[in-house]
Amino acid sequence: MPRVELHATIGDLLEKASAPTAEIAHHYLLGASAGTSLQAARFAHRAAAEAEELADFAGAVRLIDAGLEALDLGPDAPVVRIEMLIDRAQTLKFLGEAVESQQSSMQAFELATEAGELDLAIVAAIVYIGMPRIDR
């Protein structure tokens, strides 16, 4: 069994065993392929939220970035990508990375507008102008 498939299988088993989200995300990300990219991205996003709760904002950004890379491997999932970009922008604000935060929120805004996700476009615009964190 190739290493990528092995990690995807381990991710499946860990998910069924209700293992810690970060551990599941780790294996899904290492096993990300066209067929598992969305699952890898979703678990990376969940693990990023948990990292934020522990005030590990840099770790959260790394997890979101890994999840966004995983999304590149599979079919288009615009809503997931937009939500991850918005969360990335908000987290970067906490790290004092204003320019990078604005770039992420602008990218989220543009994708949301193209996808007709106007509620997400509004959230991205609010994050861009620097409003406080928004929980959806």
PDB file of N, CA, C and O in Angstrom, residues 76-79 81-82 85 105-122 124:
ATOM      1  N   ASP A  76     -13.418  21.201  -6.821  1.00  0.00           N
ATOM      2  CA  ASP A  76     -13.643  22.535  -6.286  1.00  0.00           C
ATOM      3  C   ASP A  76     -14.626  22.482  -5.118  1.00  0.00           C
ATOM      4  O   ASP A  76     -15.668  21.835  -5.198  1.00  0.00           O
ATOM      5  N   ALA A  77     -14.274  23.145  -4.030  1.00  0.00           N
ATOM      6  CA  ALA A  77     -15.141  23.256  -2.849  1.00  0.00           C
ATOM      7  C   ALA A  77     -15.099  24.707  -2.383  1.00  0.00           C
ATOM      8  O   ALA A  77     -14.460  25.039  -1.386  1.00  0.00           O
ATOM      9  N   PRO A  78     -15.772  25.593  -3.139  1.00  0.00           N
ATOM     10  CA  PRO A  78     -15.604  27.026  -2.866  1.00  0.00           C
ATOM     11  C   PRO A  78     -16.017  27.467  -1.470  1.00  0.00           C
ATOM     12  O   PRO A  78     -15.334  28.292  -0.862  1.00  0.00           O
ATOM     13  N   VAL A  79     -17.107  26.950  -0.932  1.00  0.00           N
ATOM     14  CA  VAL A  79     -17.549  27.402   0.387  1.00  0.00           C
ATOM     15  C   VAL A  79     -16.518  27.035   1.453  1.00  0.00           C
ATOM     16  O   VAL A  79     -16.183  27.853   2.317  1.00  0.00           O
ATOM     17  N   ARG A  81     -13.311  26.568   0.998  1.00  0.00           N
ATOM     18  CA  ARG A  81     -12.136  27.414   0.771  1.00  0.00           C
ATOM     19  C   ARG A  81     -12.375  28.828   1.308  1.00  0.00           C
ATOM     20  O   ARG A  81     -11.516  29.413   1.974  1.00  0.00           O
ATOM     21  N   ILE A  82     -13.551  29.376   1.036  1.00  0.00           N
ATOM     22  CA  ILE A  82     -13.872  30.731   1.489  1.00  0.00           C
ATOM     23  C   ILE A  82     -13.858  30.800   3.012  1.00  0.00           C
ATOM     24  O   ILE A  82     -13.267  31.715   3.602  1.00  0.00           O
ATOM     25  N   LEU A  85     -10.333  30.709   4.254  1.00  0.00           N
ATOM     26  CA  LEU A  85      -9.629  31.973   4.005  1.00  0.00           C
ATOM     27  C   LEU A  85     -10.069  33.060   4.987  1.00  0.00           C
ATOM     28  O   LEU A  85      -9.244  33.850   5.457  1.00  0.00           O
ATOM     29  N   SER A 105      -8.503  37.934   3.242  1.00  0.00           N
ATOM     30  CA  SER A 105      -9.912  38.332   3.253  1.00  0.00           C
ATOM     31  C   SER A 105     -10.354  38.817   1.878  1.00  0.00           C
ATOM     32  O   SER A 105     -11.485  38.556   1.457  1.00  0.00           O
ATOM     33  N   MET A 106      -9.485  39.477   1.133  1.00  0.00           N
ATOM     34  CA  MET A 106      -9.834  39.909  -0.223  1.00  0.00           C
ATOM     35  C   MET A 106     -10.013  38.701  -1.140  1.00  0.00           C
ATOM     36  O   MET A 106     -10.945  38.661  -1.954  1.00  0.00           O
ATOM     37  N   GLN A 107      -9.153  37.714  -0.992  1.00  0.00           N
ATOM     38  CA  GLN A 107      -9.291  36.492  -1.787  1.00  0.00           C
ATOM     39  C   GLN A 107     -10.619  35.800  -1.453  1.00  0.00           C
ATOM     40  O   GLN A 107     -11.336  35.352  -2.350  1.00  0.00           O
ATOM     41  N   ALA A 108     -10.955  35.747  -0.171  1.00  0.00           N
ATOM     42  CA  ALA A 108     -12.228  35.153   0.247  1.00  0.00           C
ATOM     43  C   ALA A 108     -13.397  35.943  -0.329  1.00  0.00           C
ATOM     44  O   ALA A 108     -14.376  35.359  -0.820  1.00  0.00           O
ATOM     45  N   PHE A 109     -13.306  37.260  -0.294  1.00  0.00           N
ATOM     46  CA  PHE A 109     -14.365  38.114  -0.827  1.00  0.00           C
ATOM     47  C   PHE A 109     -14.579  37.848  -2.323  1.00  0.00           C
ATOM     48  O   PHE A 109     -15.712  37.697  -2.780  1.00  0.00           O
ATOM     49  N   GLU A 110     -13.487  37.812  -3.064  1.00  0.00           N
ATOM     50  CA  GLU A 110     -13.591  37.593  -4.507  1.00  0.00           C
ATOM     51  C   GLU A 110     -14.190  36.225  -4.823  1.00  0.00           C
ATOM     52  O   GLU A 110     -15.059  36.098  -5.697  1.00  0.00           O
ATOM     53  N   LEU A 111     -13.729  35.194  -4.121  1.00  0.00           N
ATOM     54  CA  LEU A 111     -14.274  33.849  -4.353  1.00  0.00           C
ATOM     55  C   LEU A 111     -15.750  33.779  -3.965  1.00  0.00           C
ATOM     56  O   LEU A 111     -16.559  33.157  -4.670  1.00  0.00           O
ATOM     57  N   ALA A 112     -16.100  34.413  -2.857  1.00  0.00           N
ATOM     58  CA  ALA A 112     -17.489  34.398  -2.403  1.00  0.00           C
ATOM     59  C   ALA A 112     -18.395  35.107  -3.401  1.00  0.00           C
ATOM     60  O   ALA A 112     -19.500  34.639  -3.700  1.00  0.00           O
ATOM     61  N   THR A 113     -17.929  36.219  -3.917  1.00  0.00           N
ATOM     62  CA  THR A 113     -18.708  36.958  -4.907  1.00  0.00           C
ATOM     63  C   THR A 113     -18.913  36.117  -6.161  1.00  0.00           C
ATOM     64  O   THR A 113     -20.031  36.009  -6.674  1.00  0.00           O
ATOM     65  N   GLU A 114     -17.835  35.499  -6.643  1.00  0.00           N
ATOM     66  CA  GLU A 114     -17.919  34.631  -7.832  1.00  0.00           C
ATOM     67  C   GLU A 114     -18.865  33.460  -7.609  1.00  0.00           C
ATOM     68  O   GLU A 114     -19.582  33.047  -8.523  1.00  0.00           O
ATOM     69  N   ALA A 115     -18.865  32.909  -6.395  1.00  0.00           N
ATOM     70  CA  ALA A 115     -19.681  31.733  -6.093  1.00  0.00           C
ATOM     71  C   ALA A 115     -21.119  32.101  -5.708  1.00  0.00           C
ATOM     72  O   ALA A 115     -21.935  31.211  -5.476  1.00  0.00           O
ATOM     73  N   GLY A 116     -21.412  33.395  -5.630  1.00  0.00           N
ATOM     74  CA  GLY A 116     -22.751  33.808  -5.230  1.00  0.00           C
ATOM     75  C   GLY A 116     -23.036  33.617  -3.752  1.00  0.00           C
ATOM     76  O   GLY A 116     -24.187  33.584  -3.333  1.00  0.00           O
ATOM     77  N   GLU A 117     -21.994  33.513  -2.961  1.00  0.00           N
ATOM     78  CA  GLU A 117     -22.119  33.344  -1.504  1.00  0.00           C
ATOM     79  C   GLU A 117     -22.020  34.725  -0.850  1.00  0.00           C
ATOM     80  O   GLU A 117     -21.016  35.095  -0.257  1.00  0.00           O
ATOM     81  N   LEU A 118     -23.102  35.479  -0.967  1.00  0.00           N
ATOM     82  CA  LEU A 118     -23.068  36.870  -0.536  1.00  0.00           C
ATOM     83  C   LEU A 118     -22.879  37.036   0.965  1.00  0.00           C
ATOM     84  O   LEU A 118     -22.235  37.994   1.410  1.00  0.00           O
ATOM     85  N   ASP A 119     -23.430  36.111   1.755  1.00  0.00           N
ATOM     86  CA  ASP A 119     -23.226  36.208   3.208  1.00  0.00           C
ATOM     87  C   ASP A 119     -21.749  36.076   3.554  1.00  0.00           C
ATOM     88  O   ASP A 119     -21.230  36.805   4.397  1.00  0.00           O
ATOM     89  N   LEU A 120     -21.054  35.165   2.877  1.00  0.00           N
ATOM     90  CA  LEU A 120     -19.616  35.006   3.124  1.00  0.00           C
ATOM     91  C   LEU A 120     -18.821  36.186   2.563  1.00  0.00           C
ATOM     92  O   LEU A 120     -17.800  36.576   3.144  1.00  0.00           O
ATOM     93  N   ALA A 121     -19.288  36.770   1.473  1.00  0.00           N
ATOM     94  CA  ALA A 121     -18.627  37.956   0.917  1.00  0.00           C
ATOM     95  C   ALA A 121     -18.703  39.107   1.916  1.00  0.00           C
ATOM     96  O   ALA A 121     -17.718  39.839   2.109  1.00  0.00           O
ATOM     97  N   ILE A 122     -19.846  39.248   2.576  1.00  0.00           N
ATOM     98  CA  ILE A 122     -20.003  40.303   3.579  1.00  0.00           C
ATOM     99  C   ILE A 122     -19.059  40.067   4.757  1.00  0.00           C
ATOM    100  O   ILE A 122     -18.398  40.993   5.237  1.00  0.00           O
ATOM    101  N   ALA A 124     -16.247  38.416   4.732  1.00  0.00           N
ATOM    102  CA  ALA A 124     -14.879  38.677   4.267  1.00  0.00           C
ATOM    103  C   ALA A 124     -14.606  40.178   4.208  1.00  0.00           C
ATOM    104  O   ALA A 124     -13.518  40.631   4.591  1.00  0.00           O
TER     105      ALA A 124
END
